């Protein structure tokens, strides 16, 4: 199954995708994670993307599209995947159709996680990520057993530079203007399921898997 997890920053896309990866064995392809590893490693792409990411702005379409094209060609992506954080513009959605067309594939479902803006800021500002494995925690809603240490791998937890109240407002603005129209793009095809993204992580996962299996 080729899936898109869609929703504003802090909606829980990554958290829910990781649960589905563990259960169904298809990879999560997070453009944010791939871009962050490029910026950490200081690649040419990372250097181009860094400034946009730090400001909370979208990275130019073509950079992300080429990166996704490359990722979809990897062996582990041949039997389905979860796209997390891509496509984020209508231009990216059109390009994705072309990438899928040349591989004779299509998107089966778009799961939209709905969380009101007023809940997003608290979620994002309290978020902590593992430097080593990318696991996601929250200081209040999902704290690690030992402060600053990843439960999954013992790695060091850190706060993303764009997870501040100021940058979240910029990111929500980008989402409203550039990303929300992508939902309408897929709605025309009747493959969109809207999920209430507020509440307990397991309860949201239940809603998500029932929408998936419908
Ligand atoms: P995320 O981890 O999904 O919140 O993404 C973090 C940042 O990476 C975003 O604020 C953008 O700067 C950049 N980014 C991730 N995915 C995309 C995308 N599909 N298009 C443009 N920029 C992206």
mmCIF file of C-alpha atoms and ligand atoms in Angstrom:
data_model
loop_
_atom_site.group_PDB
_atom_site.id
_atom_site.type_symbol
_atom_site.label_atom_id
_atom_site.label_comp_id
_atom_site.label_asym_id
_atom_site.label_seq_id
_atom_site.Cartn_x
_atom_site.Cartn_y
_atom_site.Cartn_z
ATOM 1 C CA UNK A 1 0.000 0.000 0.000
ATOM 2 C CA UNK A 2 1.288 3.446 -0.910
ATOM 3 C CA UNK A 3 0.091 5.923 1.687
ATOM 4 C CA UNK A 4 0.387 9.629 2.376
ATOM 5 C CA UNK A 5 0.228 10.892 5.965
ATOM 6 C CA UNK A 6 -0.965 14.446 5.782
ATOM 7 C CA UNK A 7 -1.521 17.183 8.364
ATOM 8 C CA UNK A 8 0.018 20.284 9.960
ATOM 9 C CA UNK A 9 3.354 20.234 11.811
ATOM 10 C CA UNK A 10 2.880 18.481 15.151
ATOM 11 C CA UNK A 11 -0.244 16.596 14.026
ATOM 12 C CA UNK A 12 1.412 13.289 14.942
ATOM 13 C CA UNK A 13 2.230 12.067 11.429
ATOM 14 C CA UNK A 14 5.671 10.769 12.397
ATOM 15 C CA UNK A 15 4.465 9.153 15.623
ATOM 16 C CA UNK A 16 1.570 7.378 13.911
ATOM 17 C CA UNK A 17 3.689 6.414 10.897
ATOM 18 C CA UNK A 18 6.242 4.722 13.169
ATOM 19 C CA UNK A 19 3.477 2.604 14.741
ATOM 20 C CA UNK A 20 2.235 1.545 11.315
ATOM 21 C CA UNK A 21 5.795 0.754 10.162
ATOM 22 C CA UNK A 22 6.212 -1.573 13.155
ATOM 23 C CA UNK A 23 2.885 -3.288 12.478
ATOM 24 C CA UNK A 24 2.819 -3.524 8.685
ATOM 25 C CA UNK A 25 6.495 -3.546 7.748
ATOM 26 C CA UNK A 26 6.368 -0.829 5.098
ATOM 27 C CA UNK A 27 8.909 2.007 5.389
ATOM 28 C CA UNK A 28 8.176 5.561 6.482
ATOM 29 C CA UNK A 29 9.607 8.081 4.045
ATOM 30 C CA UNK A 30 9.838 11.392 5.878
ATOM 31 C CA UNK A 31 11.212 14.203 3.732
ATOM 32 C CA UNK A 32 11.877 16.200 6.932
ATOM 33 C CA UNK A 33 14.019 13.351 8.355
ATOM 34 C CA UNK A 34 15.923 12.921 5.076
ATOM 35 C CA UNK A 35 16.550 16.678 4.818
ATOM 36 C CA UNK A 36 17.737 16.809 8.451
ATOM 37 C CA UNK A 37 20.225 14.020 7.801
ATOM 38 C CA UNK A 38 21.515 15.968 4.767
ATOM 39 C CA UNK A 39 21.957 19.130 6.846
ATOM 40 C CA UNK A 40 23.729 17.148 9.610
ATOM 41 C CA UNK A 41 26.091 15.583 7.094
ATOM 42 C CA UNK A 42 26.626 18.915 5.326
ATOM 43 C CA UNK A 43 25.869 17.564 1.815
ATOM 44 C CA UNK A 44 25.266 19.981 -1.097
ATOM 45 C CA UNK A 45 21.517 19.415 -0.709
ATOM 46 C CA UNK A 46 21.758 19.915 3.059
ATOM 47 C CA UNK A 47 23.546 23.232 2.568
ATOM 48 C CA UNK A 48 20.840 24.446 0.170
ATOM 49 C CA UNK A 49 17.970 23.298 2.429
ATOM 50 C CA UNK A 50 19.323 24.452 5.807
ATOM 51 C CA UNK A 51 18.359 28.108 5.666
ATOM 52 C CA UNK A 52 14.768 27.404 4.608
ATOM 53 C CA UNK A 53 14.346 24.757 7.301
ATOM 54 C CA UNK A 54 15.724 26.926 10.093
ATOM 55 C CA UNK A 55 13.273 29.669 9.165
ATOM 56 C CA UNK A 56 10.316 27.274 9.049
ATOM 57 C CA UNK A 57 9.884 27.807 5.298
ATOM 58 C CA UNK A 58 9.371 25.127 2.679
ATOM 59 C CA UNK A 59 12.436 23.939 0.772
ATOM 60 C CA UNK A 60 12.080 24.578 -3.012
ATOM 61 C CA UNK A 61 10.013 21.882 -4.748
ATOM 62 C CA UNK A 62 12.629 20.559 -7.158
ATOM 63 C CA UNK A 63 15.144 19.759 -4.411
ATOM 64 C CA UNK A 64 12.561 17.701 -2.530
ATOM 65 C CA UNK A 65 11.130 16.024 -5.630
ATOM 66 C CA UNK A 66 14.566 14.780 -6.779
ATOM 67 C CA UNK A 67 15.221 13.493 -3.273
ATOM 68 C CA UNK A 68 11.910 11.570 -3.220
ATOM 69 C CA UNK A 69 12.526 10.182 -6.722
ATOM 70 C CA UNK A 70 15.804 8.750 -5.476
ATOM 71 C CA UNK A 71 14.217 7.331 -2.293
ATOM 72 C CA UNK A 72 11.315 5.640 -4.133
ATOM 73 C CA UNK A 73 13.876 3.729 -6.192
ATOM 74 C CA UNK A 74 15.385 2.027 -3.129
ATOM 75 C CA UNK A 75 14.686 -1.727 -2.683
ATOM 76 C CA UNK A 76 12.702 -1.334 0.560
ATOM 77 C CA UNK A 77 10.192 0.972 -1.165
ATOM 78 C CA UNK A 78 9.077 -1.555 -3.779
ATOM 79 C CA UNK A 79 6.194 -3.015 -1.725
ATOM 80 C CA UNK A 80 4.577 0.086 -0.338
ATOM 81 C CA UNK A 81 5.514 3.030 1.882
ATOM 82 C CA UNK A 82 4.204 5.839 4.024
ATOM 83 C CA UNK A 83 5.025 9.294 2.714
ATOM 84 C CA UNK A 84 5.288 11.605 5.720
ATOM 85 C CA UNK A 85 5.555 15.340 5.040
ATOM 86 C CA UNK A 86 5.423 14.947 1.247
ATOM 87 C CA UNK A 87 3.801 16.229 -0.947
ATOM 88 C CA UNK A 88 3.574 19.644 0.701
ATOM 89 C CA UNK A 89 2.621 21.733 -2.349
ATOM 90 C CA UNK A 90 0.321 21.077 -5.296
ATOM 91 C CA UNK A 91 3.455 21.207 -7.507
ATOM 92 C CA UNK A 92 4.950 18.358 -5.473
ATOM 93 C CA UNK A 93 1.685 16.370 -5.753
ATOM 94 C CA UNK A 94 1.711 16.749 -9.543
ATOM 95 C CA UNK A 95 5.381 15.708 -9.649
ATOM 96 C CA UNK A 96 4.626 12.720 -7.417
ATOM 97 C CA UNK A 97 1.974 11.570 -9.903
ATOM 98 C CA UNK A 98 4.650 11.668 -12.597
ATOM 99 C CA UNK A 99 7.141 9.749 -10.442
ATOM 100 C CA UNK A 100 4.497 7.117 -9.715
ATOM 101 C CA UNK A 101 3.352 7.019 -13.350
ATOM 102 C CA UNK A 102 6.818 6.044 -14.546
ATOM 103 C CA UNK A 103 6.829 3.234 -11.967
ATOM 104 C CA UNK A 104 3.294 2.102 -12.825
ATOM 105 C CA UNK A 105 2.170 2.791 -9.248
ATOM 106 C CA UNK A 106 -0.381 4.995 -7.495
ATOM 107 C CA UNK A 107 -1.322 6.398 -4.102
ATOM 108 C CA UNK A 108 -3.925 4.209 -2.404
ATOM 109 C CA UNK A 109 -4.933 6.453 0.471
ATOM 110 C CA UNK A 110 -4.282 9.870 1.985
ATOM 111 C CA UNK A 111 -4.783 9.988 5.750
ATOM 112 C CA UNK A 112 -5.328 13.523 6.982
ATOM 113 C CA UNK A 113 -4.667 14.086 10.695
ATOM 114 C CA UNK A 114 -6.754 17.023 11.904
ATOM 115 C CA UNK A 115 -5.498 18.950 14.950
ATOM 116 C CA UNK A 116 -6.614 22.530 15.741
ATOM 117 C CA UNK A 117 -3.888 25.215 15.554
ATOM 118 C CA UNK A 118 -4.208 26.079 19.257
ATOM 119 C CA UNK A 119 -3.087 22.554 20.227
ATOM 120 C CA UNK A 120 -0.196 22.507 17.765
ATOM 121 C CA UNK A 121 2.084 25.022 19.489
ATOM 122 C CA UNK A 122 2.188 23.106 22.818
ATOM 123 C CA UNK A 123 2.747 19.837 20.985
ATOM 124 C CA UNK A 124 5.634 21.130 18.890
ATOM 125 C CA UNK A 125 7.413 23.188 21.546
ATOM 126 C CA UNK A 126 7.511 20.216 23.967
ATOM 127 C CA UNK A 127 8.697 17.766 21.306
ATOM 128 C CA UNK A 128 12.092 16.096 21.674
ATOM 129 C CA UNK A 129 13.761 13.836 19.111
ATOM 130 C CA UNK A 130 16.459 11.205 19.346
ATOM 131 C CA UNK A 131 19.684 12.195 17.573
ATOM 132 C CA UNK A 132 20.463 8.564 16.824
ATOM 133 C CA UNK A 133 17.197 6.857 15.787
ATOM 134 C CA UNK A 134 14.711 9.710 15.264
ATOM 135 C CA UNK A 135 12.207 8.472 17.878
ATOM 136 C CA UNK A 136 9.901 11.240 18.999
ATOM 137 C CA UNK A 137 9.000 12.143 22.609
ATOM 138 C CA UNK A 138 7.141 14.942 24.349
ATOM 139 C CA UNK A 139 8.167 16.483 27.669
ATOM 140 C CA UNK A 140 4.608 16.343 28.973
ATOM 141 C CA UNK A 141 2.521 14.014 26.780
ATOM 142 C CA UNK A 142 5.065 11.240 26.122
ATOM 143 C CA UNK A 143 8.115 11.717 28.360
ATOM 144 C CA UNK A 144 11.069 9.314 28.092
ATOM 145 C CA UNK A 145 11.767 7.099 31.136
ATOM 146 C CA UNK A 146 15.053 8.947 31.740
ATOM 147 C CA UNK A 147 15.147 12.659 30.991
ATOM 148 C CA UNK A 148 17.095 13.453 27.805
ATOM 149 C CA UNK A 149 17.624 9.788 26.891
ATOM 150 C CA UNK A 150 15.833 7.831 24.140
ATOM 151 C CA UNK A 151 13.791 4.854 25.431
ATOM 152 C CA UNK A 152 14.315 2.992 22.164
ATOM 153 C CA UNK A 153 18.102 3.197 21.678
ATOM 154 C CA UNK A 154 19.647 5.185 24.553
ATOM 155 C CA UNK A 155 20.529 8.052 22.175
ATOM 156 C CA UNK A 156 20.573 11.715 23.170
ATOM 157 C CA UNK A 157 17.318 13.668 22.840
ATOM 158 C CA UNK A 158 17.343 17.150 21.333
ATOM 159 C CA UNK A 159 14.920 19.922 20.390
ATOM 160 C CA UNK A 160 14.689 20.738 16.678
ATOM 161 C CA UNK A 161 15.764 24.313 15.912
ATOM 162 C CA UNK A 162 12.427 24.880 14.128
ATOM 163 C CA UNK A 163 10.354 23.577 17.073
ATOM 164 C CA UNK A 164 9.943 26.993 18.700
ATOM 165 C CA UNK A 165 6.701 28.963 19.122
ATOM 166 C CA UNK A 166 7.913 31.577 16.629
ATOM 167 C CA UNK A 167 8.908 29.059 13.917
ATOM 168 C CA UNK A 168 5.742 27.013 14.417
ATOM 169 C CA UNK A 169 3.677 30.053 13.507
ATOM 170 C CA UNK A 170 5.669 30.407 10.262
ATOM 171 C CA UNK A 171 5.250 26.678 9.569
ATOM 172 C CA UNK A 172 1.498 26.818 10.211
ATOM 173 C CA UNK A 173 1.275 29.714 7.794
ATOM 174 C CA UNK A 174 3.188 27.727 5.149
ATOM 175 C CA UNK A 175 0.834 24.814 5.801
ATOM 176 C CA UNK A 176 -2.320 26.910 5.390
ATOM 177 C CA UNK A 177 -1.152 28.570 2.187
ATOM 178 C CA UNK A 178 0.830 25.895 0.372
ATOM 179 C CA UNK A 179 0.011 22.514 1.861
ATOM 180 C CA UNK A 180 -3.701 22.488 2.725
ATOM 181 C CA UNK A 181 -4.645 22.787 -1.010
ATOM 182 C CA UNK A 182 -2.960 19.398 -1.551
ATOM 183 C CA UNK A 183 -5.803 17.748 0.431
ATOM 184 C CA UNK A 184 -8.314 19.068 -2.122
ATOM 185 C CA UNK A 185 -6.116 17.696 -4.924
ATOM 186 C CA UNK A 186 -6.552 14.152 -3.550
ATOM 187 C CA UNK A 187 -10.163 14.631 -2.397
ATOM 188 C CA UNK A 188 -11.220 14.817 -6.038
ATOM 189 C CA UNK A 189 -10.039 11.201 -6.328
ATOM 190 C CA UNK A 190 -12.023 10.020 -3.309
ATOM 191 C CA UNK A 191 -8.973 8.570 -1.532
ATOM 192 C CA UNK A 192 -8.864 10.938 1.460
ATOM 193 C CA UNK A 193 -9.753 9.858 5.011
ATOM 194 C CA UNK A 194 -9.946 12.558 7.683
ATOM 195 C CA UNK A 195 -8.835 11.438 11.146
ATOM 196 C CA UNK A 196 -9.394 13.294 14.413
ATOM 197 C CA UNK A 197 -5.793 13.730 15.593
ATOM 198 C CA UNK A 198 -6.655 14.883 19.129
ATOM 199 C CA UNK A 199 -6.387 12.528 22.111
ATOM 200 C CA UNK A 200 -4.465 9.467 23.166
ATOM 201 C CA UNK A 201 -1.802 8.181 20.704
ATOM 202 C CA UNK A 202 -3.250 4.643 20.719
ATOM 203 C CA UNK A 203 -6.817 5.890 20.262
ATOM 204 C CA UNK A 204 -5.734 7.952 17.244
ATOM 205 C CA UNK A 205 -3.910 4.905 15.854
ATOM 206 C CA UNK A 206 -7.134 2.885 16.170
ATOM 207 C CA UNK A 207 -9.037 5.511 14.173
ATOM 208 C CA UNK A 208 -6.291 5.578 11.584
ATOM 209 C CA UNK A 209 -6.086 1.819 11.051
ATOM 210 C CA UNK A 210 -9.879 1.482 10.832
ATOM 211 C CA UNK A 211 -9.907 4.186 8.139
ATOM 212 C CA UNK A 212 -7.113 2.327 6.368
ATOM 213 C CA UNK A 213 -8.841 -1.033 6.430
ATOM 214 C CA UNK A 214 -12.261 0.299 5.369
HETATM 215 P P1 LIG B 1 9.079 18.134 9.004
HETATM 216 O O1 LIG B 1 10.081 17.267 9.684
HETATM 217 O O2 LIG B 1 8.171 17.355 8.110
HETATM 218 O O3 LIG B 1 8.333 19.024 9.967
HETATM 219 O O4 LIG B 1 9.896 19.115 8.038
HETATM 220 C C1 LIG B 1 10.839 20.038 8.560
HETATM 221 C C2 LIG B 1 11.207 21.072 7.513
HETATM 222 O O5 LIG B 1 11.810 20.416 6.388
HETATM 223 C C3 LIG B 1 10.039 21.852 6.921
HETATM 224 O O6 LIG B 1 9.668 22.959 7.727
HETATM 225 C C4 LIG B 1 10.635 22.282 5.573
HETATM 226 O O7 LIG B 1 11.575 23.336 5.737
HETATM 227 C C5 LIG B 1 11.407 21.037 5.170
HETATM 228 N N1 LIG B 1 10.563 20.089 4.412
HETATM 229 C C6 LIG B 1 10.216 18.818 4.784
HETATM 230 N N2 LIG B 1 9.451 18.234 3.844
HETATM 231 C C7 LIG B 1 9.283 19.159 2.858
HETATM 232 C C8 LIG B 1 8.582 19.183 1.624
HETATM 233 N N3 LIG B 1 7.874 18.130 1.198
HETATM 234 N N4 LIG B 1 8.652 20.315 0.871
HETATM 235 C C9 LIG B 1 9.359 21.383 1.262
HETATM 236 N N5 LIG B 1 10.030 21.447 2.429
HETATM 237 C C10 LIG B 1 10.008 20.340 3.216
#
